[in-house]
Tab-separated table of C-alpha atoms in Angstrom:
chain	number	residue	atom	x	y	z
A	230	ALA	CA	20.027	-4.425	-1.830
A	231	GLU	CA	19.579	-3.495	1.880
A	232	GLU	CA	23.612	-3.881	2.450
A	233	MET	CA	24.277	-1.789	-0.327
A	234	GLY	CA	21.962	1.047	1.022
A	235	ALA	CA	19.021	0.508	-1.074
A	236	LEU	CA	15.489	-0.660	-0.258
A	237	GLY	CA	14.829	-4.395	-1.089
A	238	ILE	CA	11.381	-5.541	-1.638
A	239	ARG	CA	10.089	-9.005	-2.582
A	240	VAL	CA	6.722	-9.283	-4.360
A	241	GLU	CA	5.153	-12.793	-4.450
A	242	ARG	CA	1.602	-12.118	-5.512
A	243	PRO	CA	0.490	-9.816	-8.713
A	244	GLU	CA	-1.511	-7.844	-6.214
A	245	GLU	CA	1.580	-6.720	-4.178
A	246	ILE	CA	3.241	-5.217	-7.368
A	247	ALA	CA	1.559	-1.844	-7.279
A	248	PRO	CA	2.135	-1.215	-3.535
A	249	ALA	CA	5.687	-2.187	-3.920
A	250	MET	CA	6.306	0.230	-6.704
A	251	GLU	CA	4.552	3.174	-4.677
A	252	LYS	CA	6.960	2.225	-1.647
A	253	ALA	CA	9.835	2.098	-4.100
A	254	LEU	CA	9.427	5.465	-5.644
A	255	GLY	CA	8.584	7.105	-2.316
A	256	ALA	CA	11.626	5.858	-0.742
A	257	GLY	CA	14.070	8.497	-1.616
A	258	ARG	CA	16.643	6.003	-2.500
A	259	PRO	CA	17.509	3.273	-4.708
A	260	ALA	CA	15.248	0.229	-4.717
A	261	VAL	CA	15.225	-3.222	-5.976
A	262	ILE	CA	12.118	-5.004	-6.359
A	263	GLU	CA	12.279	-9.096	-6.510
A	264	VAL	CA	9.561	-10.400	-8.536
A	265	MET	CA	9.039	-14.260	-7.597
A	266	THR	CA	7.685	-16.318	-10.460
A	267	GLU	CA	6.787	-19.735	-11.329
A	268	MET	CA	8.558	-21.476	-14.233
A	269	GLU	CA	5.202	-22.940	-15.245
A	270	ALA	CA	3.570	-19.432	-15.609
A	271	LEU	CA	5.922	-18.482	-18.546
A	272	SER	CA	4.098	-17.867	-21.857
A	273	PRO	CA	4.590	-20.548	-24.015
A	274	GLY	CA	7.570	-20.314	-26.287
A	275	ALA	CA	9.181	-17.724	-24.005
A	276	SER	CA	12.476	-18.282	-22.727
A	277	LEU	CA	14.724	-16.927	-19.802
A	278	GLY	CA	17.552	-16.407	-22.069
């Protein structure tokens, strides 16, 4: 994201999501928020594809 001129933010904990959204919306440029998850945290029956 940064190399393309966008803001890049990584979120690793749920409580970081709202501040990341606020930062992205206030950046005045495109932003990418990468949300790290654990495979075990997926809902039963959910799939990634």
